[in-house]
Short mmCIF file of C-alpha atoms in Angstrom, two decimals:
data_model
loop_
_atom_site.label_atom_id
_atom_site.label_comp_id
_atom_site.label_asym_id
_atom_site.label_seq_id
_atom_site.Cartn_x
_atom_site.Cartn_y
_atom_site.Cartn_z
CA MET A 1 25.92 15.82 -3.00
CA LEU A 2 26.99 18.35 -0.43
CA PRO A 3 24.23 17.66 2.16
CA SER A 4 25.18 13.98 2.21
CA LEU A 5 28.79 14.95 3.05
CA PHE A 6 27.90 16.83 6.22
CA LEU A 7 28.18 13.95 8.71
CA PRO A 8 31.35 12.42 7.17
CA LEU A 9 33.06 15.81 7.12
CA ALA A 10 31.98 16.52 10.70
CA GLY A 11 33.43 13.15 11.71
CA VAL A 12 36.73 13.98 9.98
CA LEU A 13 36.97 17.31 11.81
CA PHE A 14 36.16 15.79 15.22
CA LEU A 15 38.54 12.88 14.78
CA GLY A 16 41.24 15.30 13.67
CA GLY A 17 40.64 17.58 16.64
CA PHE A 18 39.93 20.52 14.29
CA SER A 19 43.59 20.62 13.37
CA PRO A 20 44.78 22.25 10.12
CA GLY A 21 45.29 18.79 8.64
CA SER A 22 41.66 17.83 9.29
CA PHE A 23 40.48 20.96 7.49
CA VAL A 24 42.73 20.12 4.55
CA TRP A 25 41.29 16.60 4.31
CA ALA A 26 37.75 17.99 4.59
CA ALA A 27 38.44 20.50 1.84
CA LEU A 28 39.89 17.78 -0.39
CA GLY A 29 36.76 15.69 0.22
CA VAL A 30 34.49 18.58 -0.80
CA VAL A 31 36.51 19.40 -3.94
CA GLY A 32 36.69 15.75 -4.97
CA SER A 33 32.96 15.23 -4.46
CA VAL A 34 32.07 18.36 -6.42
CA ALA A 35 34.39 17.33 -9.26
CA PHE A 36 32.93 13.81 -9.32
CA SER A 37 29.39 15.20 -9.40
CA ALA A 38 30.27 17.59 -12.22
CA VAL A 39 31.78 14.79 -14.31
CA ARG A 40 28.75 12.57 -13.70
CA TRP A 41 26.48 15.40 -14.77
CA ALA A 42 28.50 16.10 -17.92
CA THR A 43 28.55 12.42 -18.98
CA PHE A 44 24.82 11.74 -18.48
CA THR A 45 22.33 12.25 -21.32
CA TYR A 46 18.76 11.29 -22.04
CA ARG A 47 16.63 11.28 -25.18
CA ILE A 48 13.42 9.90 -26.67
CA ALA A 49 14.25 7.81 -29.72
CA GLY A 50 11.29 6.30 -31.51
CA ASP A 51 9.32 4.09 -29.13
CA ARG A 52 11.82 4.19 -26.28
CA MET A 53 13.64 6.48 -23.89
CA GLU A 54 17.40 6.10 -23.55
CA LEU A 55 19.42 7.07 -20.47
CA THR A 56 23.15 7.07 -21.24
CA ARG A 57 25.94 7.25 -18.68
CA SER A 58 29.59 7.22 -19.77
CA LEU A 59 31.69 8.15 -16.74
CA ILE A 60 34.14 5.24 -16.87
CA SER A 61 32.27 2.57 -18.81
CA ARG A 62 29.39 3.35 -21.12
CA SER A 63 25.94 2.10 -20.09
CA VAL A 64 22.63 2.67 -21.84
CA ARG A 65 19.32 2.00 -20.11
CA THR A 66 16.36 1.65 -22.46
CA ILE A 67 12.78 2.17 -21.27
CA PRO A 68 9.96 1.27 -23.71
CA LEU A 69 7.46 4.12 -23.72
CA GLU A 70 4.50 1.74 -23.65
CA ARG A 71 5.83 0.34 -20.35
CA ILE A 72 5.64 3.71 -18.60
CA ARG A 73 2.80 3.62 -16.07
CA GLY A 74 3.41 6.86 -14.27
CA VAL A 75 5.80 9.75 -13.78
CA ASP A 76 6.74 11.12 -10.35
CA VAL A 77 8.11 14.67 -10.13
CA SER A 78 9.39 15.75 -6.70
CA ALA A 79 11.35 18.75 -5.48
CA PRO A 80 13.26 18.39 -2.16
CA PRO A 81 14.13 21.61 -0.31
CA LEU A 82 17.57 22.14 -1.87
CA HIS A 83 16.18 21.35 -5.33
CA ARG A 84 13.39 23.89 -4.85
CA LEU A 85 15.94 26.49 -3.80
CA LEU A 86 17.87 25.91 -7.02
CA GLY A 87 14.78 25.65 -9.23
CA ILE A 88 15.30 21.99 -10.19
CA ALA A 89 13.41 18.74 -9.58
CA VAL A 90 13.76 14.95 -9.60
CA LEU A 91 11.79 13.03 -12.24
CA ARG A 92 11.21 9.29 -11.70
CA ILE A 93 9.67 7.00 -14.28
CA ASP A 94 7.44 4.19 -13.03
CA THR A 95 7.54 1.18 -15.35
CA GLY A 96 5.66 -1.26 -13.10
CA ALA A 97 8.89 -2.94 -12.00
CA GLY A 98 7.90 -3.01 -8.34
CA GLY A 99 9.34 0.34 -7.34
CA ASP A 100 13.01 -0.69 -7.47
CA ASP A 101 15.08 2.31 -8.60
CA LYS A 102 17.44 -0.05 -10.43
CA GLN A 103 14.57 -0.99 -12.74
CA GLU A 104 13.22 2.52 -13.28
CA GLY A 105 14.54 5.71 -14.81
CA GLU A 106 15.51 8.75 -12.76
CA LEU A 107 16.52 12.23 -13.84
CA ASP A 108 17.89 14.01 -10.78
CA GLY A 109 18.47 17.69 -11.41
CA VAL A 110 16.32 18.77 -14.38
CA THR A 111 14.70 22.18 -14.26
CA VAL A 112 11.12 22.35 -13.06
CA GLU A 113 9.94 23.45 -16.50
CA GLU A 114 11.83 20.61 -18.21
CA GLY A 115 10.46 18.11 -15.71
CA GLU A 116 6.85 19.13 -16.37
CA ARG A 117 7.42 19.22 -20.15
CA LEU A 118 9.11 15.83 -20.16
CA LYS A 119 6.39 14.39 -17.93
CA ALA A 120 3.71 15.45 -20.40
CA VAL A 121 5.67 14.12 -23.38
CA LEU A 122 6.34 10.73 -21.75
CA LEU A 123 2.73 10.25 -20.70
CA TRP A 124 1.44 11.25 -24.14
CA HIS A 125 3.81 8.94 -25.96
CA ALA A 126 3.13 6.05 -23.56
CA ARG A 127 -0.60 6.39 -24.11
CA ALA A 128 -0.17 6.75 -27.87
CA ARG A 129 1.92 3.56 -28.11
CA THR A 130 -0.62 1.62 -26.08
CA ALA A 131 -3.53 2.94 -28.17
CA ARG A 132 -1.80 2.02 -31.43
CA ARG A 133 -1.04 -1.46 -30.13
CA VAL A 134 -4.68 -1.98 -29.15
CA GLN A 135 -5.84 -0.74 -32.55
CA ALA A 136 -3.41 -3.09 -34.30
CA GLU A 137 -4.68 -6.03 -32.25
CA ALA A 138 -8.27 -5.09 -33.07
CA ALA A 139 -7.44 -4.79 -36.78
CA SER A 140 -5.84 -8.25 -36.81
CA ALA A 141 -8.82 -9.87 -35.08
CA PRO A 142 -11.11 -12.13 -37.16
CA GLY A 143 -13.78 -10.18 -39.05
CA SER A 144 -12.05 -6.85 -38.60
CA GLY A 145 -11.31 -6.51 -42.31
CA GLU A 146 -14.96 -6.13 -43.30
CA LEU A 147 -15.57 -3.67 -40.51
CA THR A 148 -12.58 -1.58 -41.55
CA ALA A 149 -13.65 -1.56 -45.18
CA ALA A 150 -17.16 -0.54 -44.25
CA ASN A 151 -15.96 2.35 -42.16
CA ALA A 152 -13.09 3.42 -44.38
CA THR A 153 -15.00 6.33 -45.87
CA GLU A 154 -16.44 7.55 -42.57
CA PRO A 155 -14.84 10.64 -41.01
CA THR A 156 -12.88 10.37 -37.79
CA THR A 157 -15.23 10.51 -34.84
CA SER A 158 -14.72 12.19 -31.52
CA ALA A 159 -14.04 8.77 -29.98
CA THR A 160 -10.78 8.52 -31.90
CA VAL A 161 -7.91 9.21 -29.55
CA ARG A 162 -5.30 11.69 -30.72
CA HIS A 163 -1.86 11.81 -29.18
CA GLU A 164 0.01 14.52 -31.06
CA ALA A 165 1.94 16.98 -28.93
CA GLY A 166 -0.22 19.94 -28.17
CA ASP A 167 -3.47 18.06 -27.64
CA ALA A 168 -5.30 19.66 -24.75
CA LEU A 169 -7.97 17.43 -23.25
CA PRO A 170 -10.08 18.90 -20.45
CA GLU A 171 -8.70 18.50 -16.96
CA ARG A 172 -10.89 17.61 -14.02
CA VAL A 173 -10.15 18.45 -10.40
CA PHE A 174 -11.66 16.03 -7.89
CA PHE A 175 -10.35 17.45 -4.64
CA VAL A 176 -8.27 20.29 -3.20
CA LEU A 177 -7.41 20.12 0.50
CA PRO A 178 -8.75 23.23 2.30
CA ARG A 179 -6.22 24.96 4.53
CA LYS A 180 -8.55 24.78 7.53
CA TRP A 181 -8.48 20.97 7.31
CA LEU A 182 -4.87 20.98 8.49
CA VAL A 183 -6.26 20.78 12.02
CA TYR A 184 -7.21 17.16 11.23
CA GLY A 185 -3.55 16.16 11.44
CA PRO A 186 -3.73 14.99 15.08
CA LEU A 187 -6.25 12.30 14.03
CA SER A 188 -3.42 10.35 12.40
CA GLY A 189 -1.57 8.24 14.95
CA SER A 190 1.73 8.34 13.06
CA TYR A 191 1.85 12.14 13.30
CA LEU A 192 0.88 12.15 16.99
CA LEU A 193 3.85 9.99 17.98
CA THR A 194 6.36 12.34 16.35
CA PRO A 195 7.46 14.06 19.65
CA PHE A 196 8.31 10.70 21.24
CA ALA A 197 10.10 9.63 18.04
CA LEU A 198 12.19 12.82 18.15
CA VAL A 199 13.18 12.22 21.79
CA ALA A 200 14.10 8.60 21.05
CA GLY A 201 16.13 9.71 18.03
CA ALA A 202 18.00 12.30 20.10
CA VAL A 203 18.88 9.70 22.75
CA GLY A 204 20.02 7.24 20.10
CA LEU A 205 22.13 9.93 18.41
CA ALA A 206 23.75 10.79 21.73
CA PHE A 207 24.73 7.15 22.31
CA GLN A 208 25.92 6.60 18.72
CA TRP A 209 27.81 9.85 18.12
CA GLY A 210 28.53 10.83 21.71
CA GLY A 211 32.22 9.96 21.34
CA GLU A 212 32.68 12.22 18.29
CA PHE A 213 30.99 15.11 20.12
CA LYS A 214 33.02 14.50 23.31
CA ILE A 215 29.90 13.37 25.18
CA ASP A 216 30.42 10.48 27.57
CA ARG A 217 27.68 7.86 27.61
CA ARG A 218 27.78 7.92 31.38
CA VAL A 219 26.70 11.57 31.25
CA VAL A 220 23.62 10.63 29.19
CA MET A 221 22.75 7.75 31.49
CA GLY A 222 23.32 9.95 34.53
CA ALA A 223 20.93 12.57 33.15
CA GLY A 224 18.29 9.89 32.65
CA GLU A 225 18.76 8.55 36.17
CA TRP A 226 18.62 12.09 37.60
CA LEU A 227 15.30 12.70 35.83
CA TRP A 228 13.94 9.29 36.93
CA GLU A 229 14.69 10.11 40.58
CA ARG A 230 12.57 13.28 40.34
CA PRO A 231 8.99 12.14 39.52
CA PRO A 232 7.52 15.69 39.34
CA LEU A 233 10.01 16.69 36.63
CA LEU A 234 9.48 13.39 34.80
CA ALA A 235 5.72 13.89 34.90
CA ALA A 236 6.12 17.46 33.64
CA ALA A 237 8.26 16.25 30.74
CA LEU A 238 5.64 13.65 29.81
CA VAL A 239 2.88 16.26 30.00
CA LEU A 240 4.88 18.56 27.69
CA LEU A 241 5.33 15.72 25.19
CA ILE A 242 1.62 14.90 25.32
CA LEU A 243 0.66 18.56 24.86
CA ALA A 244 3.06 18.78 21.93
CA MET A 245 1.43 15.81 20.18
CA PRO A 246 -1.49 17.69 18.54
CA VAL A 247 0.70 20.67 17.66
CA VAL A 248 3.35 18.48 16.03
CA GLY A 249 0.56 16.48 14.37
CA VAL A 250 -0.76 19.60 12.66
CA ILE A 251 2.77 20.60 11.59
CA MET A 252 3.61 17.18 10.16
CA TYR A 253 0.25 16.95 8.40
CA ALA A 254 0.90 20.33 6.79
CA VAL A 255 4.46 19.40 5.79
CA PHE A 256 3.37 16.26 3.94
CA ASN A 257 -0.07 17.28 2.63
CA TRP A 258 0.13 21.02 1.98
CA ASP A 259 -2.10 21.97 -0.98
CA PHE A 260 -3.02 18.33 -1.62
CA THR A 261 -4.74 18.09 -5.01
CA LEU A 262 -6.33 15.15 -6.82
CA ARG A 263 -7.14 15.66 -10.49
CA ALA A 264 -7.58 13.72 -13.72
CA SER A 265 -5.80 14.64 -16.92
CA GLU A 266 -4.97 12.78 -20.14
CA GLY A 267 -6.02 9.40 -18.77
CA TYR A 268 -4.09 9.77 -15.51
CA LEU A 269 -4.94 10.42 -11.88
CA ILE A 270 -2.49 13.05 -10.65
CA THR A 271 -1.83 13.94 -7.02
CA GLY A 272 0.29 16.85 -5.84
CA ARG A 273 1.26 17.61 -2.26
CA GLY A 274 4.00 18.79 0.10
CA LEU A 275 5.21 21.95 1.78
CA VAL A 276 8.96 21.37 2.10
CA THR A 277 9.25 18.69 -0.58
CA ARG A 278 6.68 19.19 -3.33
CA ARG A 279 5.71 15.94 -5.06
CA SER A 280 3.52 15.11 -8.04
CA VAL A 281 2.54 11.49 -8.83
CA SER A 282 0.71 10.29 -11.96
CA LEU A 283 -1.27 7.03 -11.95
CA GLU A 284 -2.54 5.58 -15.22
CA ARG A 285 -6.28 5.25 -14.75
CA ARG A 286 -6.69 2.13 -16.89
CA ARG A 287 -4.33 0.29 -14.51
CA VAL A 288 -6.29 1.24 -11.41
CA ARG A 289 -8.00 -1.88 -10.10
CA GLY A 290 -9.77 -0.47 -7.05
CA PHE A 291 -8.99 1.29 -3.81
CA GLU A 292 -8.43 0.68 -0.11
CA PHE A 293 -10.28 2.73 2.50
CA VAL A 294 -8.52 2.85 5.89
CA GLU A 295 -9.76 4.14 9.25
CA GLY A 296 -7.77 4.32 12.46
CA LEU A 297 -9.53 3.97 15.80
CA VAL A 298 -9.53 7.72 16.48
CA GLU A 299 -10.41 8.45 12.86
CA ARG A 300 -13.45 6.14 13.04
CA TRP A 301 -14.62 7.80 16.24
CA ALA A 302 -14.35 11.24 14.61
CA GLY A 303 -15.81 10.13 11.24
CA PHE A 304 -12.60 10.38 9.18
CA GLY A 305 -10.60 8.10 6.89
CA ARG A 306 -7.93 7.79 4.18
CA ALA A 307 -7.79 6.12 0.77
CA TRP A 308 -5.16 4.52 -1.47
CA ALA A 309 -5.46 3.38 -5.07
CA ILE A 310 -4.86 -0.28 -5.94
CA VAL A 311 -2.74 -0.07 -9.10
CA THR A 312 -1.02 -2.85 -11.02
CA GLY A 313 2.76 -2.76 -10.87
CA LEU A 314 2.97 0.26 -8.57
CA GLY A 315 5.86 0.27 -6.11
CA ASP A 316 5.62 2.05 -2.74
CA SER A 317 1.82 2.13 -3.06
CA GLU A 318 1.44 3.46 0.51
CA THR A 319 2.94 6.75 -0.66
CA ARG A 320 2.63 6.91 -4.43
CA GLY A 321 -0.89 5.49 -4.55
CA GLN A 322 -2.39 7.83 -1.96
CA LEU A 323 -5.69 9.28 -3.17
CA LEU A 324 -6.65 11.28 -0.09
CA PRO A 325 -5.03 12.02 3.28
CA VAL A 326 -7.00 12.09 6.54
CA ALA A 327 -10.29 13.77 5.69
CA PRO A 328 -13.99 13.47 6.63
CA ARG A 329 -15.33 10.02 5.77
CA ASP A 330 -18.17 11.27 3.56
CA THR A 331 -15.78 13.45 1.57
CA VAL A 332 -13.31 10.59 1.06
CA LEU A 333 -16.04 8.21 -0.13
CA ASP A 334 -17.55 10.82 -2.45
CA VAL A 335 -14.22 11.73 -4.04
CA VAL A 336 -13.05 8.13 -4.40
CA GLY A 337 -16.46 7.11 -5.73
CA GLU A 338 -16.23 9.82 -8.36
CA ALA A 339 -12.63 9.08 -9.32
CA ILE A 340 -12.66 5.25 -9.17
CA GLY A 341 -15.97 3.81 -7.97
CA PRO A 342 -18.29 3.70 -4.95
CA VAL A 343 -17.43 1.73 -1.85
CA ALA A 344 -19.26 -1.57 -1.50
CA THR A 345 -22.03 -1.68 1.11
CA GLY A 346 -24.13 -4.48 2.54
CA LEU A 347 -21.19 -6.58 3.71
CA ARG A 348 -22.06 -10.16 4.60
CA PRO A 349 -21.55 -10.97 8.31
CA HIS A 350 -19.27 -13.76 9.47
CA PRO A 351 -20.41 -16.69 11.67
CA PRO A 352 -20.43 -16.53 15.50
CA ALA A 353 -17.34 -18.76 15.62
CA ALA A 354 -15.40 -15.83 14.14
CA ARG A 355 -16.49 -13.68 17.10
CA ARG A 356 -15.21 -16.27 19.56
CA ARG A 357 -11.86 -16.35 17.75
CA ARG A 358 -11.59 -12.55 17.85
CA LEU A 359 -12.33 -12.50 21.57
CA PHE A 360 -9.94 -15.35 22.31
CA ARG A 361 -7.06 -13.73 20.44
CA ALA A 362 -7.67 -10.36 22.12
CA ILE A 363 -8.02 -11.69 25.69
CA PHE A 364 -6.15 -14.96 26.14
CA PRO A 365 -2.52 -13.75 25.59
CA TRP A 366 -2.91 -11.05 28.25
CA LEU A 367 -4.56 -13.49 30.65
CA VAL A 368 -1.52 -15.77 30.29
CA VAL A 369 0.81 -12.85 31.03
CA ALA A 370 -1.30 -11.80 34.03
CA ALA A 371 -1.38 -15.36 35.40
CA CYS A 372 2.39 -15.81 35.04
CA ALA A 373 3.10 -12.41 36.59
CA THR A 374 0.72 -13.15 39.48
CA ALA A 375 2.43 -16.48 40.18
CA ALA A 376 5.83 -14.79 40.10
CA ALA A 377 4.61 -12.07 42.46
CA MET A 378 3.23 -14.59 44.95
CA PHE A 379 6.21 -16.95 44.98
CA TRP A 380 9.15 -14.75 43.99
CA SER A 381 8.95 -10.95 44.19
CA GLY A 382 6.17 -8.45 44.69
CA LEU A 383 7.57 -6.32 41.85
CA TRP A 384 5.79 -8.61 39.40
CA TRP A 385 2.47 -7.07 40.46
CA ALA A 386 3.52 -4.09 38.33
CA LEU A 387 3.19 -6.36 35.28
CA ALA A 388 0.19 -8.39 36.40
CA ALA A 389 -2.11 -5.39 36.89
CA PRO A 390 -1.57 -3.82 33.39
CA ALA A 391 -1.87 -7.27 31.77
CA LEU A 392 -5.20 -7.87 33.49
CA LEU A 393 -6.39 -4.43 32.42
CA LEU A 394 -5.41 -5.12 28.80
CA ALA A 395 -7.27 -8.45 28.99
CA LEU A 396 -10.42 -6.59 30.07
CA LEU A 397 -9.96 -4.06 27.28
CA GLY A 398 -9.64 -7.00 24.89
CA ILE A 399 -13.38 -7.69 25.27
CA PRO A 400 -14.61 -4.56 23.45
CA LEU A 401 -11.64 -4.80 21.09
CA GLY A 402 -12.52 -8.37 20.09
CA LEU A 403 -16.19 -7.50 19.62
CA ASP A 404 -15.26 -4.51 17.47
CA ARG A 405 -12.91 -6.63 15.37
CA TYR A 406 -15.75 -9.07 14.77
CA ARG A 407 -18.15 -6.28 13.76
CA SER A 408 -15.55 -5.04 11.28
CA LEU A 409 -15.38 -8.40 9.46
CA GLY A 410 -17.28 -8.59 6.21
CA HIS A 411 -17.14 -9.46 2.52
CA THR A 412 -19.38 -9.05 -0.51
CA TYR A 413 -19.54 -9.20 -4.30
CA ASP A 414 -21.82 -7.00 -6.40
CA GLY A 415 -21.26 -8.65 -9.79
CA SER A 416 -18.29 -6.53 -10.87
CA ARG A 417 -16.24 -5.83 -7.73
CA LEU A 418 -15.50 -7.72 -4.55
CA SER A 419 -14.86 -6.16 -1.18
CA VAL A 420 -13.33 -7.43 2.06
CA ARG A 421 -12.98 -5.65 5.40
CA SER A 422 -11.16 -6.40 8.65
CA GLY A 423 -9.32 -4.75 11.54
CA SER A 424 -10.20 -2.55 14.47
CA LEU A 425 -7.31 -0.32 15.52
CA ARG A 426 -6.70 0.00 11.79
CA ARG A 427 -9.82 -1.01 9.90
CA SER A 428 -9.24 -1.52 6.19
CA GLN A 429 -11.78 -2.18 3.44
CA ALA A 430 -10.45 -3.12 0.02
CA VAL A 431 -12.65 -2.79 -3.08
CA VAL A 432 -11.19 -4.70 -6.05
CA GLU A 433 -12.48 -5.17 -9.58
CA LYS A 434 -13.23 -8.73 -10.66
CA ARG A 435 -10.73 -8.53 -13.56
CA ALA A 436 -7.92 -7.90 -11.06
CA VAL A 437 -8.32 -11.30 -9.39
CA VAL A 438 -5.65 -13.73 -10.64
CA GLY A 439 -6.08 -16.56 -8.13
CA TRP A 440 -7.47 -17.74 -4.80
CA THR A 441 -5.96 -19.11 -1.61
CA LEU A 442 -8.22 -20.98 0.82
CA SER A 443 -6.31 -21.65 4.04
CA GLN A 444 -7.16 -23.14 7.44
CA THR A 445 -5.19 -23.25 10.64
CA TRP A 446 -5.68 -26.09 13.11
CA PHE A 447 -7.88 -23.85 15.26
CA GLN A 448 -9.98 -22.79 12.25
CA ARG A 449 -10.56 -26.42 11.25
CA ARG A 450 -11.91 -27.22 14.72
CA VAL A 451 -14.60 -24.50 14.50
CA GLY A 452 -15.40 -24.79 10.78
CA LEU A 453 -13.81 -21.57 9.53
CA LEU A 454 -11.30 -20.67 6.82
CA THR A 455 -9.63 -17.64 5.27
CA VAL A 456 -10.25 -16.77 1.62
CA THR A 457 -7.56 -14.62 -0.01
CA ALA A 458 -8.09 -13.10 -3.44
CA GLY A 459 -4.78 -12.92 -5.26
CA VAL A 460 -4.51 -9.57 -7.02
CA GLY A 461 -1.70 -8.40 -9.28
CA ALA A 462 -1.84 -4.95 -7.68
CA GLY A 463 -1.58 -3.27 -4.31
CA THR A 464 -0.37 -5.64 -1.60
CA GLY A 465 -0.85 -8.69 -3.83
CA GLY A 466 -3.77 -10.22 -1.94
CA TYR A 467 -6.83 -9.26 0.10
CA ALA A 468 -8.30 -11.70 2.62
CA ALA A 469 -11.75 -12.41 3.99
CA LEU A 470 -10.91 -13.68 7.47
CA ASP A 471 -12.74 -16.45 9.30
CA VAL A 472 -15.59 -17.15 6.89
CA ASP A 473 -17.70 -20.28 7.10
CA GLU A 474 -16.26 -23.40 5.48
CA ALA A 475 -19.14 -23.55 3.01
CA GLU A 476 -19.38 -19.78 2.46
CA GLY A 477 -15.67 -19.38 1.64
CA PRO A 478 -15.55 -21.56 -1.51
CA ALA A 479 -18.99 -20.28 -2.51
CA PHE A 480 -17.72 -16.68 -2.34
CA ALA A 481 -14.73 -17.49 -4.55
CA ALA A 482 -16.96 -19.44 -6.96
CA GLU A 483 -19.37 -16.51 -7.12
CA VAL A 484 -16.59 -14.22 -8.35
CA THR A 485 -14.90 -16.69 -10.72
CA PRO A 486 -17.27 -19.66 -11.19
CA SER A 487 -15.31 -21.43 -13.94
CA TRP A 488 -12.14 -21.53 -11.83
CA LEU A 489 -13.71 -23.24 -8.84
CA ALA A 490 -16.10 -25.65 -10.60
CA PRO A 491 -13.58 -28.51 -11.05
CA PHE A 492 -12.74 -28.42 -7.33
CA LEU A 493 -16.20 -28.28 -5.74
CA VAL A 494 -17.65 -31.76 -5.05
CA SER A 495 -20.57 -33.10 -3.05
CA GLU A 496 -22.02 -36.47 -2.15
CA ASP A 497 -24.34 -37.96 -4.77
CA PRO A 498 -27.75 -38.59 -3.16
CA ILE A 499 -28.89 -40.98 -5.93
CA ARG A 500 -26.39 -43.80 -5.65
CA GLU A 501 -26.69 -44.61 -1.97
CA ASN A 502 -25.42 -48.19 -2.28
CA PRO A 503 -22.35 -48.23 -4.53
CA PRO A 504 -21.10 -51.60 -5.75
CA SER A 505 -18.53 -53.43 -3.68
CA GLY A 506 -14.99 -52.15 -4.19
CA GLU A 507 -16.09 -48.65 -5.26
CA SER A 508 -15.89 -45.51 -3.20
CA ALA A 509 -18.80 -43.18 -2.60
CA THR A 510 -20.02 -41.49 -5.76
CA LEU A 511 -19.19 -37.83 -6.08
CA GLY A 512 -20.67 -35.34 -8.51
CA ALA A 513 -18.46 -32.60 -9.89
CA ALA A 514 -19.93 -29.14 -9.65
CA ALA A 515 -20.94 -27.83 -13.05
CA PRO A 516 -20.34 -24.15 -13.80
CA GLY A 517 -23.12 -22.17 -12.28
CA ALA A 518 -24.27 -24.92 -9.91
CA PRO A 519 -23.82 -23.55 -6.38
CA GLY A 520 -22.23 -25.59 -3.67
CA GLY A 521 -21.04 -28.29 -6.04
CA ALA A 522 -24.59 -29.58 -6.64
CA ARG A 523 -25.23 -31.59 -9.81
CA PRO A 524 -27.72 -29.97 -12.24
CA SER A 525 -31.07 -31.72 -12.20
CA GLY A 526 -31.75 -34.20 -14.96
CA GLU A 527 -28.12 -35.20 -15.48
CA PRO A 528 -26.78 -38.64 -14.61
CA PRO A 529 -24.36 -38.96 -11.72
CA VAL A 530 -20.72 -38.44 -12.62
CA ARG A 531 -17.81 -40.18 -11.02
CA GLY A 532 -14.52 -38.43 -10.38
CA ARG A 533 -13.73 -35.21 -12.23
CA SER A 534 -15.97 -33.43 -14.65
CA SER A 535 -15.40 -34.31 -18.30
CA SER A 536 -16.12 -30.79 -19.56
CA SER A 537 -12.64 -30.58 -21.05
CA GLY A 538 -13.45 -33.27 -23.57
CA GLU A 539 -12.06 -36.24 -21.66
CA PRO A 540 -14.23 -39.37 -21.44
CA PRO A 541 -15.86 -40.13 -18.09
CA ALA A 542 -14.12 -42.45 -15.69
CA SER A 543 -14.62 -46.13 -16.34
CA PRO A 544 -16.36 -48.35 -13.75
CA GLY A 545 -13.04 -49.81 -12.75
CA ASP A 546 -11.61 -46.44 -11.73
CA SER A 547 -11.38 -45.61 -8.07
CA GLY A 548 -13.31 -42.32 -8.28
CA ASN A 549 -10.73 -40.00 -6.65
CA GLY A 550 -12.61 -36.84 -7.55
#
């Protein structure tokens, strides 16, 4: 708790003018906090009881949090700097509750050895409970009794999963980050902007805490104005920040990804990384539903990329689901293909109308800004030319940007996994297993309707919750969804019936419901025309007096 008290105690001392009374209050705050932490530590216990883990806290009122072992989907062991100094770690239990700490278990302050031992025990027990539940469901299935009786005298095969403590299944290492690859840090845009973020943070801190540190805001503003009035010094400062970008990028990359390791053990994908704060994350492999391959603009130019796992019920997937940091593209695809599955190739292109939309959205907003700024410069003040020129330049740059965004569009389905790709400055390709799809959303804006396009979003109970194929053809979109899950889309796909060209008076045009497996809503040959909805659910066909609203 002591590091979190630094700023409040500093505020007490500054407000008190470093008088003896302020030191007394600061000392009382430290003693009270230490005593409170000691009591919390003494009144907190944890244990594994049967098929659950119990976390008990009895500081003032007694509370018991129960975590079923079969609900545990991963265990995260991290060691911040102070914890590493003291030889302890923080163990967090992921139960698929969306990453909210209030719904997960946390043991803050166990020894490193206890954390690793408890991690192994929890993962073993969680897998054992799940395996026993699956075996019980299989035994209760119809016809399982004869199969069990027939195999009752057979010895246990190697396929039988054992979960007793002490089992040592072989461990497989997929990837270890070489130290020389730390120079790839500057390829990540977030690391490159660190110097500017530090300067902005320092300015914000000066404005927010300037009063406590006896720094007048006018002094900070005066320093900024003094630097602004001296262009050579301002340019030199910008050059220093730009030169510091790659250096800071390497440092930040090393801090977060030092000794990055991806391995498989006991049915889990385990990643370990970090220089200052060492972190180990376990992902249950049977809950992995795919992966997302991401390339920034600079990364694509240099042939690099990153990858995240798409896991059901995983909170903070951008951090906890990371499979590989910035690394050569071929290496990322090889490692991810070995650990999860290969990336889908042969993406289907999108229609030319999608290219026009990409160009329009990349160029038109800046043209509007340039036109407005030009009008203001001509009829109001010449200072507006400073805005018109950059806006016009950005509009020109929008041409290659829009074309690249169109080339990045694509979608495909190989019979077991679907893949969608989009983006330019940050191009992302998601590869998702068919079993992960739980629904579809087909949406059209007013502009999309005018050009015959729509967006198809596959609802997935993992990752971000949905992955979209942008601006596909109106006919291709439903066909793509029906290709992945034909039985879901069949009742909704309809087409005009070419046989009954002259329907009786008072009836609407005859529509034929798409049968499962009939592409595009076409009626299988040899079957009579059907009015309204398909009667595959056992309902009788619509009577002649019905209005045929299918």
